[in-house]
Amino acid sequence: MRAFGKLKADLSMPALRTDAAEKSPGPVRRIYQNLGLLLGGKAAAGLISLVYVVAAARILGPEQYGVLVLVNYFAMLVGGLVAFPGWHAIVRYGVQPAQNDHAKLIRLLRFVGAIELLAGLVAVIVAALAVPIVGPLLGWSADAQALAIPYCFAVLATVRATPGGYLQILRRFDLLALHNVVTPIMRLLGTFVVIVFDLGLTAFLVAWLVAALVEGVSLWIAAIYLARRHMLDQPLLGAVADARREHEGLGRFMLTANADIMLGDLTGRLTPLIVGAMLGPAAAGLYSIAHRATIVISQPAQILGQAAYAELARLAAADGAKTAIRHALARCVGIALATALPLVVILAFFSHEIAVLIGGPAFAGAAAVMIWLTLAKVLAMAGPPTSAALIALGHPGLSVAGNLVAGLGLLPLLPLFTNSAGLAGAGYLAILQAVVAAGLLGLALWRVTASHSA
């Protein structure tokens, strides 16, 4: 009860630190404090996810498990293409109003949130209409296509960037970390139901859909709860005004930053769909197991970009801070690479055993591509935090260009790679994409900071 009381009191606080508290730790320390919280949530989520993935893979087998992940990737792909997340804009333009102008912050939140919610509803409709076209290309049966249509509501899991950005302003990375376990827990509960009642693919899709809906709604609830206490002087609901009038460059920034997020996610979501179209649902299932094993390397880099963005934005707002951004980023990436090395060794030498452990003997074929994906994930670790730095410095277009060339620009090579090398070809392309992305983003950041550093 005492712990619950402490948590309740903590949630009720405005959560904005005093000036003295903000100045005490350096930006790198704050970045890694944020990263530590988020990684704690991701670590718990990863362990829980492993349980339901093992169960789903062994119950469904490679082909049906492949259909399950392909339906999910398809819904998330459409969500990434049509939905309009705005957390970068919330953090960039909302930090100062959060301190002393709550009315201005509310108007920004309403504007960005309204756009995101509207785009999310459009995404659901587009996904449902596209199922009869995409389903046959991916080898889905008529029953699978019928199940995929209602599953398109899972797109709403991606409609949560506005509350996520607001929590970053409040530096409530503890709540963001807690939110990371929502989907794994819900999917795990659904898996228990499947096991107890001896159900199959349909039940898994229902469980994953429910998990997606809870994931989206829960973050909005947390943000609204805190906003009522942080901004007691302002009503949360009201007319939606065009916030571009009081935030110079907001519209252009939102479009460019959203394009960067979309391109960053698009390649990862398109790849298993192309693998499924080229090699069938079973190959997509093998690829998904390999990707699941190597995600322990890529997730820290993605989270590092998210954890670092708010602090890099604060550095970018200070005069002559671009050299500091370069140094902070180099230290962050170096530490991240060093911590990933033990995982790389394990995945490189025990890929076969890990594939069988996760999916069973039927998924042993995932081992070959797992080795190449492991190397690619390591090479790609510098990408997300470097993109965050470029966006924080006001150059999201450079991040978009780098990710566009390395991601979508090289993705047309995937059918050629898989046609000549089978499933391992997906790993070869991932390595090429990681090298090109790291090189382009690193060069862009070096030029920006070198030409304007103090």
CSV table of C-alpha atoms in Angstrom, one decimal:
chain,number,residue,atom,x,y,z
A,1,MET,CA,0.0,0.0,0.0
A,2,ARG,CA,2.9,2.3,0.8
A,3,ALA,CA,4.4,1.7,-2.6
A,4,PHE,CA,1.0,2.3,-4.3
A,5,GLY,CA,0.6,5.6,-2.5
A,6,LYS,CA,4.0,6.7,-3.7
A,7,LEU,CA,3.2,5.8,-7.3
A,8,LYS,CA,-0.1,7.6,-7.0
A,9,ALA,CA,1.6,10.7,-5.7
A,10,ASP,CA,4.2,10.5,-8.4
A,11,LEU,CA,1.6,10.3,-11.1
A,12,SER,CA,-0.1,13.4,-9.7
A,13,MET,CA,3.0,15.5,-9.8
A,14,PRO,CA,3.5,17.9,-12.7
A,15,ALA,CA,6.6,15.9,-13.4
A,16,LEU,CA,8.5,19.0,-14.6
A,17,ARG,CA,11.8,19.4,-12.8
A,18,THR,CA,13.2,22.6,-11.4
A,19,ASP,CA,15.9,24.5,-13.3
A,20,ALA,CA,18.5,23.3,-10.8
A,21,ALA,CA,17.5,19.7,-11.2
A,22,GLU,CA,17.7,20.0,-15.0
A,23,LYS,CA,21.2,21.4,-14.9
A,24,SER,CA,22.7,18.8,-12.6
A,25,PRO,CA,23.1,15.8,-15.0
A,26,GLY,CA,24.7,16.2,-18.4
A,27,PRO,CA,22.8,15.4,-21.6
A,28,VAL,CA,24.5,12.0,-22.1
A,29,ARG,CA,23.6,10.9,-18.6
A,30,ARG,CA,20.0,12.1,-19.1
A,31,ILE,CA,19.8,10.2,-22.4
A,32,TYR,CA,21.0,7.0,-20.7
A,33,GLN,CA,18.7,7.5,-17.8
A,34,ASN,CA,15.8,7.7,-20.3
A,35,LEU,CA,17.3,4.8,-22.2
A,36,GLY,CA,17.6,2.7,-19.1
A,37,LEU,CA,13.9,3.2,-18.3
A,38,LEU,CA,12.8,2.4,-21.8
A,39,LEU,CA,15.2,-0.6,-22.1
A,40,GLY,CA,13.8,-2.0,-18.8
A,41,GLY,CA,10.4,-2.0,-20.3
A,42,LYS,CA,11.6,-3.4,-23.6
A,43,ALA,CA,13.6,-6.2,-21.8
A,44,ALA,CA,10.4,-7.2,-19.9
A,45,ALA,CA,8.4,-7.0,-23.1
A,46,GLY,CA,11.0,-9.1,-24.9
A,47,LEU,CA,10.9,-11.9,-22.3
A,48,ILE,CA,7.1,-12.0,-22.4
A,49,SER,CA,7.1,-11.8,-26.2
A,50,LEU,CA,9.4,-14.8,-26.4
A,51,VAL,CA,6.9,-16.9,-24.5
A,52,TYR,CA,4.0,-16.2,-26.8
A,53,VAL,CA,6.1,-16.4,-29.9
A,54,VAL,CA,7.4,-19.9,-28.9
A,55,ALA,CA,3.8,-21.0,-28.2
A,56,ALA,CA,2.4,-19.5,-31.4
A,57,ALA,CA,5.2,-21.0,-33.6
A,58,ARG,CA,4.9,-24.5,-32.1
A,59,ILE,CA,1.1,-24.5,-32.2
A,60,LEU,CA,0.7,-23.1,-35.7
A,61,GLY,CA,3.8,-24.3,-37.6
A,62,PRO,CA,5.8,-22.3,-40.1
A,63,GLU,CA,3.0,-21.7,-42.7
A,64,GLN,CA,0.2,-20.6,-40.4
A,65,TYR,CA,2.6,-18.7,-38.2
A,66,GLY,CA,3.7,-17.0,-41.4
A,67,VAL,CA,0.1,-16.0,-42.2
A,68,LEU,CA,-0.3,-14.6,-38.6
A,69,VAL,CA,2.8,-12.4,-38.9
A,70,LEU,CA,2.1,-11.4,-42.5
A,71,VAL,CA,-1.4,-10.2,-41.5
A,72,ASN,CA,0.1,-8.2,-38.7
A,73,TYR,CA,2.9,-6.7,-40.8
A,74,PHE,CA,0.4,-5.8,-43.5
A,75,ALA,CA,-1.8,-3.9,-41.0
A,76,MET,CA,1.2,-2.1,-39.5
A,77,LEU,CA,2.5,-1.3,-42.9
A,78,VAL,CA,-0.7,0.5,-44.0
A,79,GLY,CA,-0.7,2.2,-40.6
A,80,GLY,CA,2.8,3.5,-41.1
A,81,LEU,CA,2.0,4.7,-44.6
A,82,VAL,CA,-1.3,6.5,-43.9
A,83,ALA,CA,-1.2,7.3,-40.2
A,84,PHE,CA,0.4,10.6,-39.2
A,85,PRO,CA,2.4,10.4,-35.9
A,86,GLY,CA,3.5,13.8,-34.6
A,87,TRP,CA,5.6,13.1,-31.5
A,88,HIS,CA,8.6,14.8,-33.0
A,89,ALA,CA,6.6,18.0,-33.4
A,90,ILE,CA,5.1,17.8,-29.9
A,91,VAL,CA,8.6,17.5,-28.4
A,92,ARG,CA,10.3,20.2,-30.6
A,93,TYR,CA,7.5,22.8,-30.3
A,94,GLY,CA,6.0,21.9,-26.9
A,95,VAL,CA,9.0,21.9,-24.5
A,96,GLN,CA,8.9,25.7,-23.9
A,97,PRO,CA,5.1,26.1,-23.7
A,98,ALA,CA,5.0,23.2,-21.2
A,99,GLN,CA,6.9,25.4,-18.8
A,100,ASN,CA,5.0,28.6,-19.0
A,101,ASP,CA,2.2,28.7,-21.6
A,102,HIS,CA,-0.2,25.8,-21.1
A,103,ALA,CA,-2.8,27.3,-23.5
A,104,LYS,CA,-0.3,27.3,-26.3
A,105,LEU,CA,0.7,23.7,-25.5
A,106,ILE,CA,-3.0,22.6,-25.4
A,107,ARG,CA,-3.6,24.1,-28.9
A,108,LEU,CA,-0.5,22.2,-30.2
A,109,LEU,CA,-1.7,18.9,-28.7
A,110,ARG,CA,-5.2,19.3,-30.1
A,111,PHE,CA,-4.0,20.2,-33.5
A,112,VAL,CA,-1.4,17.3,-33.8
A,113,GLY,CA,-3.8,14.8,-32.0
A,114,ALA,CA,-6.7,15.6,-34.4
A,115,ILE,CA,-4.5,15.0,-37.4
A,116,GLU,CA,-3.2,11.8,-36.0
A,117,LEU,CA,-6.6,10.4,-35.1
A,118,LEU,CA,-8.2,11.3,-38.5
A,119,ALA,CA,-5.2,9.7,-40.3
A,120,GLY,CA,-5.6,6.6,-38.2
A,121,LEU,CA,-9.2,6.1,-39.1
A,122,VAL,CA,-8.4,6.6,-42.8
A,123,ALA,CA,-5.6,4.0,-42.4
A,124,VAL,CA,-8.1,1.4,-41.1
A,125,ILE,CA,-10.4,1.9,-44.1
A,126,VAL,CA,-7.5,1.8,-46.6
A,127,ALA,CA,-6.1,-1.4,-45.0
A,128,ALA,CA,-9.5,-3.2,-45.1
A,129,LEU,CA,-10.1,-2.2,-48.8
A,130,ALA,CA,-6.6,-3.5,-49.7
A,131,VAL,CA,-6.9,-6.9,-48.2
A,132,PRO,CA,-8.6,-8.6,-51.2
A,133,ILE,CA,-5.8,-7.2,-53.4
A,134,VAL,CA,-2.8,-8.0,-51.3
A,135,GLY,CA,-4.0,-11.3,-49.8
A,136,PRO,CA,-3.7,-13.5,-52.9
A,137,LEU,CA,-0.3,-12.1,-53.6
A,138,LEU,CA,0.9,-13.2,-50.1
A,139,GLY,CA,-0.6,-16.7,-50.4
A,140,TRP,CA,-3.5,-16.1,-48.0
A,141,SER,CA,-6.5,-18.4,-48.2
A,142,ALA,CA,-10.0,-17.1,-48.4
A,143,ASP,CA,-10.5,-17.7,-44.7
A,144,ALA,CA,-7.3,-15.8,-43.9
A,145,GLN,CA,-8.4,-12.8,-46.0
A,146,ALA,CA,-11.7,-12.8,-44.2
A,147,LEU,CA,-9.9,-12.7,-40.9
A,148,ALA,CA,-7.5,-10.0,-42.1
A,149,ILE,CA,-10.2,-7.5,-42.7
A,150,PRO,CA,-11.4,-7.0,-39.1
A,151,TYR,CA,-7.7,-7.2,-38.0
A,152,CYS,CA,-7.1,-3.9,-39.8
A,153,PHE,CA,-8.4,-2.2,-36.7
A,154,ALA,CA,-5.0,-3.1,-35.2
A,155,VAL,CA,-3.7,-0.1,-37.1
A,156,LEU,CA,-5.1,1.9,-34.2
A,157,ALA,CA,-2.2,0.6,-32.1
A,158,THR,CA,0.0,3.1,-34.0
A,159,VAL,CA,-2.2,6.0,-33.3
A,160,ARG,CA,-0.5,7.1,-30.0
A,161,ALA,CA,2.3,9.4,-31.0
A,162,THR,CA,0.6,12.5,-29.6
A,163,PRO,CA,0.3,11.2,-26.0
A,164,GLY,CA,3.8,9.6,-26.3
A,165,GLY,CA,5.3,13.0,-27.3
A,166,TYR,CA,3.6,14.7,-24.4
A,167,LEU,CA,4.9,12.1,-21.9
A,168,GLN,CA,8.4,12.8,-23.3
A,169,ILE,CA,8.0,16.5,-22.6
A,170,LEU,CA,7.1,15.6,-19.0
A,171,ARG,CA,10.1,13.2,-19.0
A,172,ARG,CA,7.8,10.4,-17.9
A,173,PHE,CA,10.0,7.7,-19.6
A,174,ASP,CA,9.0,5.4,-16.7
A,175,LEU,CA,5.4,5.4,-18.0
A,176,LEU,CA,6.6,4.9,-21.6
A,177,ALA,CA,8.6,2.0,-20.4
A,178,LEU,CA,5.6,0.5,-18.6
A,179,HIS,CA,3.6,1.0,-21.7
A,180,ASN,CA,6.0,-1.3,-23.6
A,181,VAL,CA,4.8,-4.3,-21.8
A,182,VAL,CA,1.1,-3.7,-22.5
A,183,THR,CA,1.0,-5.6,-25.9
A,184,PRO,CA,3.2,-8.5,-24.8
A,185,ILE,CA,1.0,-9.1,-21.7
A,186,MET,CA,-2.2,-9.0,-23.7
A,187,ARG,CA,-0.8,-11.3,-26.3
A,188,LEU,CA,0.4,-13.7,-23.6
A,189,LEU,CA,-3.0,-13.8,-22.0
A,190,GLY,CA,-4.5,-14.5,-25.4
A,191,THR,CA,-2.0,-17.3,-25.9
A,192,PHE,CA,-3.1,-18.9,-22.6
A,193,VAL,CA,-6.7,-18.9,-23.8
A,194,VAL,CA,-5.6,-20.5,-27.1
A,195,ILE,CA,-3.7,-23.3,-25.3
A,196,VAL,CA,-6.5,-24.0,-22.7
A,197,PHE,CA,-9.2,-24.2,-25.3
A,198,ASP,CA,-7.1,-25.8,-28.1
A,199,LEU,CA,-7.8,-23.0,-30.6
A,200,GLY,CA,-5.9,-22.0,-33.7
A,201,LEU,CA,-5.0,-19.1,-36.1
A,202,THR,CA,-8.3,-17.3,-35.7
A,203,ALA,CA,-7.9,-17.1,-31.9
A,204,PHE,CA,-4.4,-15.8,-32.3
A,205,LEU,CA,-5.5,-13.0,-34.6
A,206,VAL,CA,-8.3,-12.0,-32.2
A,207,ALA,CA,-5.8,-11.9,-29.3
A,208,TRP,CA,-3.3,-9.8,-31.2
A,209,LEU,CA,-6.1,-7.4,-32.3
A,210,VAL,CA,-7.3,-6.9,-28.8
A,211,ALA,CA,-3.7,-6.3,-27.7
A,212,ALA,CA,-3.2,-3.7,-30.4
A,213,LEU,CA,-6.4,-1.8,-29.4
A,214,VAL,CA,-5.4,-1.8,-25.7
A,215,GLU,CA,-1.9,-0.6,-26.6
A,216,GLY,CA,-3.3,2.4,-28.4
A,217,VAL,CA,-5.9,3.4,-25.9
A,218,SER,CA,-3.8,2.9,-22.8
A,219,LEU,CA,-1.2,5.6,-23.7
A,220,TRP,CA,-4.0,8.1,-24.4
A,221,ILE,CA,-5.4,7.4,-21.0
A,222,ALA,CA,-2.1,7.9,-19.2
A,223,ALA,CA,-1.4,11.2,-21.1
A,224,ILE,CA,-4.9,12.5,-20.3
A,225,TYR,CA,-4.5,11.6,-16.6
A,226,LEU,CA,-1.3,13.5,-16.3
A,227,ALA,CA,-2.4,16.4,-18.5
A,228,ARG,CA,-5.3,17.1,-16.1
A,229,ARG,CA,-2.8,17.6,-13.3
A,230,HIS,CA,-0.1,19.3,-15.2
A,231,MET,CA,-2.4,21.9,-16.9
A,232,LEU,CA,-5.1,22.5,-14.3
A,233,ASP,CA,-5.6,26.0,-15.8
A,234,GLN,CA,-6.7,24.8,-19.2
A,235,PRO,CA,-9.5,22.5,-20.5
A,236,LEU,CA,-8.2,19.5,-22.4
A,237,LEU,CA,-11.1,19.4,-24.9
A,238,GLY,CA,-12.0,22.3,-27.1
A,239,ALA,CA,-11.9,23.7,-30.6
A,240,VAL,CA,-9.0,22.6,-32.8
A,241,ALA,CA,-7.1,25.6,-34.1
A,242,ASP,CA,-4.5,25.7,-36.8
A,243,ALA,CA,-1.3,25.6,-34.6
A,244,ARG,CA,0.9,26.4,-37.6
A,245,ARG,CA,0.0,30.1,-37.1
A,246,GLU,CA,1.9,30.3,-33.9
A,247,HIS,CA,4.7,27.8,-34.6
A,248,GLU,CA,6.8,28.8,-37.5
A,249,GLY,CA,7.6,25.9,-39.8
A,250,LEU,CA,5.4,23.4,-37.9
A,251,GLY,CA,3.6,22.1,-41.0
A,252,ARG,CA,6.8,21.5,-43.0
A,253,PHE,CA,8.5,20.0,-40.0
A,254,MET,CA,5.6,17.6,-39.3
A,255,LEU,CA,5.5,16.5,-43.0
A,256,THR,CA,9.3,15.9,-43.1
A,257,ALA,CA,9.6,14.2,-39.7
A,258,ASN,CA,6.6,12.0,-40.5
A,259,ALA,CA,8.2,11.0,-43.8
A,260,ASP,CA,11.4,10.1,-41.9
A,261,ILE,CA,9.4,7.9,-39.4
A,262,MET,CA,7.4,6.3,-42.2
A,263,LEU,CA,10.5,5.5,-44.3
A,264,GLY,CA,12.3,4.1,-41.2
A,265,ASP,CA,9.5,1.7,-40.5
A,266,LEU,CA,8.5,1.0,-44.1
A,267,THR,CA,11.5,-1.1,-45.0
A,268,GLY,CA,11.2,-3.3,-42.0
A,269,ARG,CA,7.5,-3.9,-42.6
A,270,LEU,CA,7.8,-4.4,-46.4
A,271,THR,CA,10.7,-6.9,-46.2
A,272,PRO,CA,8.7,-9.9,-44.7
A,273,LEU,CA,5.8,-9.2,-47.0
A,274,ILE,CA,8.2,-9.4,-50.0
A,275,VAL,CA,9.7,-12.5,-48.6
A,276,GLY,CA,6.2,-14.0,-48.3
A,277,ALA,CA,5.3,-13.0,-51.8
A,278,MET,CA,8.5,-14.4,-53.2
A,279,LEU,CA,9.0,-17.6,-51.1
A,280,GLY,CA,5.6,-18.2,-49.5
A,281,PRO,CA,4.1,-17.8,-46.0
A,282,ALA,CA,6.4,-20.5,-44.5
A,283,ALA,CA,9.5,-18.6,-45.5
A,284,ALA,CA,7.9,-15.5,-44.0
A,285,GLY,CA,7.4,-17.5,-40.8
A,286,LEU,CA,11.1,-18.5,-40.7
A,287,TYR,CA,12.2,-14.9,-41.4
A,288,SER,CA,10.0,-13.7,-38.6
A,289,ILE,CA,11.6,-16.1,-36.1
A,290,ALA,CA,15.1,-15.0,-37.2
A,291,HIS,CA,14.1,-11.3,-36.9
A,292,ARG,CA,12.6,-11.9,-33.5
A,293,ALA,CA,15.9,-13.4,-32.3
A,294,THR,CA,17.9,-10.5,-33.6
A,295,ILE,CA,15.5,-7.7,-32.4
A,296,VAL,CA,17.4,-7.7,-29.1
A,297,ILE,CA,20.2,-5.9,-30.9
A,298,SER,CA,18.1,-3.5,-33.0
A,299,GLN,CA,15.7,-2.4,-30.3
A,300,PRO,CA,18.3,-0.6,-28.1
A,301,ALA,CA,19.3,1.5,-31.1
A,302,GLN,CA,15.6,2.4,-31.8
A,303,ILE,CA,15.0,3.2,-28.2
A,304,LEU,CA,18.2,5.2,-28.0
A,305,GLY,CA,17.0,7.4,-30.8
A,306,GLN,CA,13.7,8.0,-28.9
A,307,ALA,CA,15.4,8.5,-25.6
A,308,ALA,CA,18.0,10.9,-27.0
A,309,TYR,CA,15.7,13.1,-29.1
A,310,ALA,CA,14.3,15.2,-26.3
A,311,GLU,CA,17.8,15.9,-24.9
A,312,LEU,CA,19.3,16.5,-28.3
A,313,ALA,CA,16.4,19.0,-29.0
A,314,ARG,CA,17.3,20.9,-25.9
A,315,LEU,CA,21.0,21.0,-26.9
A,316,ALA,CA,20.0,22.1,-30.4
A,317,ALA,CA,18.0,25.0,-28.9
A,318,ALA,CA,21.2,26.3,-27.1
A,319,ASP,CA,23.7,28.5,-29.0
A,320,GLY,CA,26.8,26.8,-30.2
A,321,ALA,CA,25.7,23.3,-29.0
A,322,LYS,CA,26.2,21.4,-32.3
A,323,THR,CA,29.7,20.2,-31.3
A,324,ALA,CA,28.3,19.0,-28.0
A,325,ILE,CA,25.6,17.1,-30.0
A,326,ARG,CA,28.3,15.3,-32.0
A,327,HIS,CA,30.3,14.3,-29.0
A,328,ALA,CA,27.2,13.2,-27.0
A,329,LEU,CA,26.0,11.1,-30.0
A,330,ALA,CA,29.4,9.5,-30.5
A,331,ARG,CA,29.5,8.5,-26.9
A,332,CYS,CA,26.0,7.1,-26.9
A,333,VAL,CA,26.5,5.0,-30.1
A,334,GLY,CA,29.9,3.7,-28.8
A,335,ILE,CA,28.4,2.5,-25.5
A,336,ALA,CA,25.4,1.0,-27.4
A,337,LEU,CA,27.8,-1.0,-29.7
A,338,ALA,CA,29.9,-2.2,-26.8
A,339,THR,CA,26.9,-3.5,-24.9
A,340,ALA,CA,25.6,-5.3,-28.0
A,341,LEU,CA,28.8,-7.4,-28.6
A,342,PRO,CA,27.9,-10.2,-26.2
A,343,LEU,CA,24.5,-10.7,-27.9
A,344,VAL,CA,26.2,-10.7,-31.3
A,345,VAL,CA,28.6,-13.5,-30.2
A,346,ILE,CA,25.7,-15.6,-28.8
A,347,LEU,CA,23.5,-15.2,-31.9
A,348,ALA,CA,26.5,-15.8,-34.3
A,349,PHE,CA,27.6,-19.1,-32.7
A,350,PHE,CA,24.3,-20.5,-31.6
A,351,SER,CA,21.8,-19.4,-34.3
A,352,HIS,CA,20.7,-23.0,-35.0
A,353,GLU,CA,20.0,-23.8,-31.4
A,354,ILE,CA,18.2,-20.5,-30.9
A,355,ALA,CA,16.0,-21.0,-33.9
A,356,VAL,CA,15.0,-24.5,-32.8
A,357,LEU,CA,14.5,-23.3,-29.2
A,358,ILE,CA,12.1,-20.6,-30.3
A,359,GLY,CA,10.1,-22.3,-33.0
A,360,GLY,CA,10.9,-26.0,-32.7
A,361,PRO,CA,12.7,-28.2,-35.3
A,362,ALA,CA,10.4,-27.0,-38.1
A,363,PHE,CA,12.0,-23.5,-37.8
A,364,ALA,CA,15.7,-24.7,-38.0
A,365,GLY,CA,15.9,-23.1,-41.4
A,366,ALA,CA,15.8,-19.7,-39.8
A,367,ALA,CA,19.4,-20.1,-38.6
A,368,ALA,CA,21.1,-19.1,-41.8
A,369,VAL,CA,19.3,-15.8,-42.3
A,370,MET,CA,19.6,-15.1,-38.5
A,371,ILE,CA,23.4,-14.9,-38.8
A,372,TRP,CA,23.3,-12.2,-41.5
A,373,LEU,CA,20.5,-10.3,-39.8
A,374,THR,CA,22.6,-10.2,-36.6
A,375,LEU,CA,25.5,-8.5,-38.4
A,376,ALA,CA,23.1,-6.1,-40.1
A,377,LYS,CA,21.5,-5.1,-36.8
A,378,VAL,CA,24.9,-4.2,-35.4
A,379,LEU,CA,25.9,-2.1,-38.4
A,380,ALA,CA,22.5,-0.3,-38.2
A,381,MET,CA,22.8,0.6,-34.5
A,382,ALA,CA,24.1,4.1,-35.3
A,383,GLY,CA,21.2,5.0,-37.6
A,384,PRO,CA,18.3,5.9,-35.2
A,385,PRO,CA,20.2,8.1,-32.9
A,386,THR,CA,21.9,9.9,-35.8
A,387,SER,CA,18.5,10.5,-37.4
A,388,ALA,CA,17.3,11.9,-34.1
A,389,ALA,CA,20.3,14.3,-34.0
A,390,LEU,CA,19.6,15.5,-37.5
A,391,ILE,CA,15.9,16.1,-36.7
A,392,ALA,CA,16.8,17.9,-33.5
A,393,LEU,CA,19.2,20.1,-35.4
A,394,GLY,CA,16.3,21.1,-37.7
A,395,HIS,CA,17.5,19.0,-40.7
A,396,PRO,CA,14.9,16.2,-40.9
A,397,GLY,CA,15.2,16.2,-44.7
A,398,LEU,CA,18.8,14.9,-44.5
A,399,SER,CA,17.6,12.0,-42.3
A,400,VAL,CA,14.7,11.3,-44.8
A,401,ALA,CA,17.1,11.3,-47.7
A,402,GLY,CA,19.5,8.9,-46.0
A,403,ASN,CA,16.8,6.5,-44.9
A,404,LEU,CA,15.1,6.7,-48.3
A,405,VAL,CA,18.2,5.8,-50.3
A,406,ALA,CA,19.3,3.0,-47.9
A,407,GLY,CA,15.8,1.6,-47.3
A,408,LEU,CA,13.4,1.9,-50.1
A,409,GLY,CA,16.1,2.7,-52.6
A,410,LEU,CA,17.7,-0.7,-52.2
A,411,LEU,CA,14.6,-2.7,-51.4
A,412,PRO,CA,13.9,-3.5,-55.1
A,413,LEU,CA,17.0,-5.6,-54.9
A,414,LEU,CA,15.3,-8.0,-52.4
A,415,PRO,CA,13.5,-10.1,-55.0
A,416,LEU,CA,16.8,-10.5,-56.8
A,417,PHE,CA,18.6,-11.5,-53.6
A,418,THR,CA,15.9,-14.0,-52.6
A,419,ASN,CA,15.6,-15.4,-56.0
A,420,SER,CA,19.4,-16.2,-56.2
A,421,ALA,CA,20.1,-17.0,-52.5
A,422,GLY,CA,16.7,-17.9,-51.0
A,423,LEU,CA,15.9,-16.8,-47.5
A,424,ALA,CA,19.5,-15.8,-46.8
A,425,GLY,CA,19.2,-13.2,-49.5
A,426,ALA,CA,17.1,-11.1,-47.2
A,427,GLY,CA,20.0,-11.1,-44.8
A,428,TYR,CA,22.5,-10.0,-47.5
A,429,LEU,CA,20.3,-7.1,-48.4
A,430,ALA,CA,19.9,-6.1,-44.7
A,431,ILE,CA,23.7,-5.8,-44.4
A,432,LEU,CA,23.9,-3.6,-47.5
A,433,GLN,CA,21.1,-1.4,-46.3
A,434,ALA,CA,22.7,-1.0,-42.9
A,435,VAL,CA,26.1,0.0,-44.3
A,436,VAL,CA,24.6,2.6,-46.8
A,437,ALA,CA,22.3,4.1,-44.1
A,438,ALA,CA,25.1,4.4,-41.5
A,439,GLY,CA,27.4,6.0,-44.1
A,440,LEU,CA,24.9,8.5,-45.4
A,441,LEU,CA,23.5,9.6,-42.0
A,442,GLY,CA,26.9,9.9,-40.5
A,443,LEU,CA,28.2,12.0,-43.3
A,444,ALA,CA,25.2,14.3,-43.2
A,445,LEU,CA,25.6,14.8,-39.4
A,446,TRP,CA,29.3,15.5,-39.7
A,447,ARG,CA,28.7,18.2,-42.4
A,448,VAL,CA,25.9,19.8,-40.4
A,449,THR,CA,27.8,20.0,-37.1
A,450,ALA,CA,31.2,20.7,-38.7
A,451,SER,CA,29.9,23.7,-40.7
A,452,HIS,CA,28.0,25.3,-37.8
A,453,SER,CA,29.9,24.2,-34.7
A,454,ALA,CA,31.2,26.7,-32.3
